[in-house]
């Protein structure tokens, strides 16, 4: 998904009015349109199929419950992703709390991050590493990210949504988003390099 799709405003308005009126056909169309994107987004944040399915159901229930309060501050698609992301991050927070996990990244302060001139729209060599890295190593690295950093990384770097969309979905400003992305990328870079070193050491030990 290069960016959250933008439906024509008039079509959005008509569709939303049907949902507000309790139109069953409109609800089925809503499910058909968003069930796969919502599930995939939730899975990329949670890396657990059952949790992603729970988020999928919770998202549609909240959409129907809150559709009357939708004010058109974003496209319908971005609003749906906001609800899905919030549900996924809440699920992640609950799961992390039960497991008692605490990531090293939570100890990192802004002063520990080297200042650069990158912006959230700018790529660096790490982007190429992310594109070529194995799913297993990248998944393990992402699973170690705290929920607020994980959400920013998945939406911006994995889903490739725009800065405006991600900031709206997470309810933060551009500077805060930039800070979270820098921290997430720094942590993932170190986690992936550590995994590489471990693989090389293992290969050397068995050779």
Tab-separated table of C-alpha atoms in Angstrom:
chain	number	residue	atom	x	y	z
A	1	UNK	CA	0.000	0.000	0.000
A	2	UNK	CA	1.854	3.102	-1.224
A	3	UNK	CA	-0.584	5.378	0.589
A	4	UNK	CA	-4.072	5.272	1.978
A	5	UNK	CA	-6.348	5.437	-1.034
A	6	UNK	CA	-8.344	8.629	-1.535
A	7	UNK	CA	-11.934	8.057	-2.546
A	8	UNK	CA	-13.921	10.856	-4.224
A	9	UNK	CA	-15.408	13.059	-1.506
A	10	UNK	CA	-18.936	12.864	-2.912
A	11	UNK	CA	-18.798	9.062	-3.067
A	12	UNK	CA	-17.438	9.001	0.480
A	13	UNK	CA	-20.247	11.216	1.711
A	14	UNK	CA	-22.953	9.063	0.136
A	15	UNK	CA	-21.364	5.896	1.474
A	16	UNK	CA	-21.019	7.341	4.984
A	17	UNK	CA	-24.641	8.464	5.006
A	18	UNK	CA	-25.737	4.932	4.108
A	19	UNK	CA	-23.624	3.540	6.947
A	20	UNK	CA	-25.112	6.042	9.370
A	21	UNK	CA	-28.571	4.972	8.257
A	22	UNK	CA	-27.767	1.348	9.047
A	23	UNK	CA	-27.745	0.202	5.420
A	24	UNK	CA	-26.757	-3.494	5.445
A	25	UNK	CA	-25.531	-3.375	1.850
A	26	UNK	CA	-23.249	-0.485	2.712
A	27	UNK	CA	-21.853	-2.379	5.681
A	28	UNK	CA	-21.137	-5.433	3.523
A	29	UNK	CA	-19.391	-3.153	1.025
A	30	UNK	CA	-17.373	-1.668	3.890
A	31	UNK	CA	-16.263	-5.126	4.991
A	32	UNK	CA	-15.387	-6.159	1.422
A	33	UNK	CA	-13.354	-2.991	0.912
A	34	UNK	CA	-11.381	-2.997	4.146
A	35	UNK	CA	-11.204	-6.473	5.665
A	36	UNK	CA	-7.967	-7.461	3.919
A	37	UNK	CA	-6.117	-4.137	4.413
A	38	UNK	CA	-7.170	-3.963	8.080
A	39	UNK	CA	-6.168	-7.553	8.771
A	40	UNK	CA	-2.810	-7.144	7.031
A	41	UNK	CA	-2.056	-3.934	8.924
A	42	UNK	CA	-2.957	-5.529	12.257
A	43	UNK	CA	-0.834	-8.584	11.491
A	44	UNK	CA	2.204	-6.457	10.613
A	45	UNK	CA	1.907	-4.716	13.970
A	46	UNK	CA	1.106	-7.802	16.059
A	47	UNK	CA	2.656	-10.725	14.138
A	48	UNK	CA	-0.088	-12.963	15.500
A	49	UNK	CA	-2.988	-14.203	13.388
A	50	UNK	CA	-5.502	-14.620	16.205
A	51	UNK	CA	-4.783	-11.141	17.548
A	52	UNK	CA	-5.052	-9.700	14.025
A	53	UNK	CA	-8.447	-11.381	13.606
A	54	UNK	CA	-9.598	-9.897	16.919
A	55	UNK	CA	-8.486	-6.454	15.759
A	56	UNK	CA	-10.357	-6.949	12.500
A	57	UNK	CA	-13.644	-7.641	14.308
A	58	UNK	CA	-13.108	-4.854	16.844
A	59	UNK	CA	-12.357	-2.384	14.083
A	60	UNK	CA	-15.618	-2.949	12.229
A	61	UNK	CA	-17.613	-2.824	15.446
A	62	UNK	CA	-16.031	0.528	16.323
A	63	UNK	CA	-16.569	1.861	12.810
A	64	UNK	CA	-20.303	1.201	13.025
A	65	UNK	CA	-20.462	2.542	16.581
A	66	UNK	CA	-18.577	5.745	15.745
A	67	UNK	CA	-19.514	6.444	12.119
A	68	UNK	CA	-21.926	9.164	13.236
A	69	UNK	CA	-18.975	11.019	14.744
A	70	UNK	CA	-16.846	10.935	11.588
A	71	UNK	CA	-16.290	14.585	10.616
A	72	UNK	CA	-14.314	14.159	7.409
A	73	UNK	CA	-10.998	15.373	8.842
A	74	UNK	CA	-9.365	12.681	6.714
A	75	UNK	CA	-10.431	10.286	4.008
A	76	UNK	CA	-12.659	7.426	5.106
A	77	UNK	CA	-9.789	5.037	4.440
A	78	UNK	CA	-7.370	6.899	6.700
A	79	UNK	CA	-10.025	7.064	9.422
A	80	UNK	CA	-10.538	3.296	9.170
A	81	UNK	CA	-6.780	2.737	9.447
A	82	UNK	CA	-6.680	5.022	12.487
A	83	UNK	CA	-9.257	2.861	14.258
A	84	UNK	CA	-7.479	-0.339	13.197
A	85	UNK	CA	-4.087	0.965	14.312
A	86	UNK	CA	-5.400	2.080	17.692
A	87	UNK	CA	-6.996	-1.330	18.222
A	88	UNK	CA	-3.810	-3.144	17.206
A	89	UNK	CA	-1.602	-1.006	19.452
A	90	UNK	CA	-3.997	-1.484	22.359
A	91	UNK	CA	-3.876	-5.240	21.812
A	92	UNK	CA	-0.081	-5.076	21.683
A	93	UNK	CA	0.021	-3.021	24.888
A	94	UNK	CA	-2.169	-5.555	26.700
A	95	UNK	CA	-0.100	-8.469	25.440
A	96	UNK	CA	3.174	-6.823	26.420
A	97	UNK	CA	1.833	-6.015	29.874
A	98	UNK	CA	0.818	-9.633	30.451
A	99	UNK	CA	4.186	-10.920	29.267
A	100	UNK	CA	6.075	-8.366	31.323
A	101	UNK	CA	8.359	-7.505	28.433
A	102	UNK	CA	10.381	-4.316	28.325
A	103	UNK	CA	12.393	-3.333	25.280
A	104	UNK	CA	15.854	-1.816	25.397
A	105	UNK	CA	14.493	0.931	23.192
A	106	UNK	CA	12.428	2.253	26.077
A	107	UNK	CA	15.689	3.265	27.747
A	108	UNK	CA	16.877	5.300	24.769
A	109	UNK	CA	16.661	9.061	25.107
A	110	UNK	CA	16.703	11.653	22.353
A	111	UNK	CA	20.266	12.635	23.239
A	112	UNK	CA	21.445	9.137	22.349
A	113	UNK	CA	20.390	9.600	18.719
A	114	UNK	CA	22.830	11.279	16.370
A	115	UNK	CA	21.355	14.404	14.820
A	116	UNK	CA	20.845	14.236	11.057
A	117	UNK	CA	19.166	16.307	8.397
A	118	UNK	CA	16.799	13.531	7.362
A	119	UNK	CA	13.074	14.172	7.312
A	120	UNK	CA	10.311	11.551	7.548
A	121	UNK	CA	10.092	11.570	3.736
A	122	UNK	CA	13.822	10.916	3.264
A	123	UNK	CA	15.344	7.490	2.752
A	124	UNK	CA	18.721	6.264	3.916
A	125	UNK	CA	20.787	3.116	3.222
A	126	UNK	CA	18.870	1.267	5.929
A	127	UNK	CA	15.798	1.324	3.678
A	128	UNK	CA	17.589	-1.000	1.246
A	129	UNK	CA	18.420	-3.350	4.093
A	130	UNK	CA	14.781	-3.478	5.108
A	131	UNK	CA	13.736	-4.363	1.561
A	132	UNK	CA	16.230	-7.201	1.223
A	133	UNK	CA	16.220	-8.616	4.755
A	134	UNK	CA	14.643	-11.978	5.475
A	135	UNK	CA	11.153	-11.913	6.921
A	136	UNK	CA	12.181	-13.938	9.970
A	137	UNK	CA	14.953	-11.565	11.046
A	138	UNK	CA	12.931	-8.444	10.363
A	139	UNK	CA	9.886	-9.876	12.159
A	140	UNK	CA	11.944	-10.689	15.236
A	141	UNK	CA	13.404	-7.180	15.247
A	142	UNK	CA	9.997	-5.504	14.864
A	143	UNK	CA	8.571	-7.634	17.691
A	144	UNK	CA	11.073	-6.030	20.061
A	145	UNK	CA	9.837	-2.499	19.328
A	146	UNK	CA	7.563	-0.841	21.928
A	147	UNK	CA	4.062	-0.136	20.628
A	148	UNK	CA	4.453	3.610	19.972
A	149	UNK	CA	7.618	3.111	17.909
A	150	UNK	CA	6.254	0.017	16.186
A	151	UNK	CA	3.132	1.829	15.022
A	152	UNK	CA	5.147	4.654	13.454
A	153	UNK	CA	7.535	2.245	11.745
A	154	UNK	CA	4.876	-0.081	10.325
A	155	UNK	CA	2.672	2.743	9.023
A	156	UNK	CA	5.478	4.822	7.509
A	157	UNK	CA	8.195	2.386	6.471
A	158	UNK	CA	6.239	-0.820	5.856
A	159	UNK	CA	2.868	0.504	4.667
A	160	UNK	CA	4.570	3.567	3.122
A	161	UNK	CA	1.835	5.972	4.103
A	162	UNK	CA	2.429	9.707	3.918
A	163	UNK	CA	3.698	11.705	6.874
A	164	UNK	CA	0.354	13.528	7.163
A	165	UNK	CA	-1.576	10.245	7.216
A	166	UNK	CA	0.650	8.634	9.830
A	167	UNK	CA	0.631	11.723	12.039
A	168	UNK	CA	-3.180	11.813	11.895
A	169	UNK	CA	-3.530	8.103	12.602
A	170	UNK	CA	-1.199	8.239	15.605
A	171	UNK	CA	-2.477	11.610	16.792
A	172	UNK	CA	0.976	13.208	16.907
A	173	UNK	CA	2.821	16.029	15.131
A	174	UNK	CA	5.434	15.650	12.422
A	175	UNK	CA	8.350	16.252	14.792
A	176	UNK	CA	7.150	13.580	17.199
A	177	UNK	CA	6.680	11.182	14.294
A	178	UNK	CA	10.172	11.951	13.009
A	179	UNK	CA	11.617	11.244	16.470
A	180	UNK	CA	9.814	7.905	16.739
A	181	UNK	CA	10.960	6.843	13.287
A	182	UNK	CA	14.580	7.701	14.066
A	183	UNK	CA	14.493	5.671	17.258
A	184	UNK	CA	12.742	2.734	15.619
A	185	UNK	CA	15.147	2.671	12.664
A	186	UNK	CA	18.169	2.904	14.962
A	187	UNK	CA	16.952	0.016	17.087
A	188	UNK	CA	16.030	-2.146	14.095
A	189	UNK	CA	19.364	-1.484	12.446
A	190	UNK	CA	21.176	-2.717	15.536
A	191	UNK	CA	18.861	-5.719	15.939
A	192	UNK	CA	19.323	-6.808	12.331
A	193	UNK	CA	23.100	-6.369	12.431
A	194	UNK	CA	23.199	-8.389	15.653
A	195	UNK	CA	21.194	-11.153	13.967
A	196	UNK	CA	23.640	-11.145	11.063
A	197	UNK	CA	26.597	-11.466	13.425
A	198	UNK	CA	24.910	-14.334	15.235
A	199	UNK	CA	24.225	-16.159	11.958
A	200	UNK	CA	27.846	-15.724	10.854
A	201	UNK	CA	29.180	-16.964	14.186
A	202	UNK	CA	26.879	-19.996	14.032
A	203	UNK	CA	27.891	-20.773	10.458
A	204	UNK	CA	31.569	-20.477	11.406
A	205	UNK	CA	31.081	-22.729	14.439
A	206	UNK	CA	29.477	-25.570	12.433
A	207	UNK	CA	31.829	-25.329	9.456
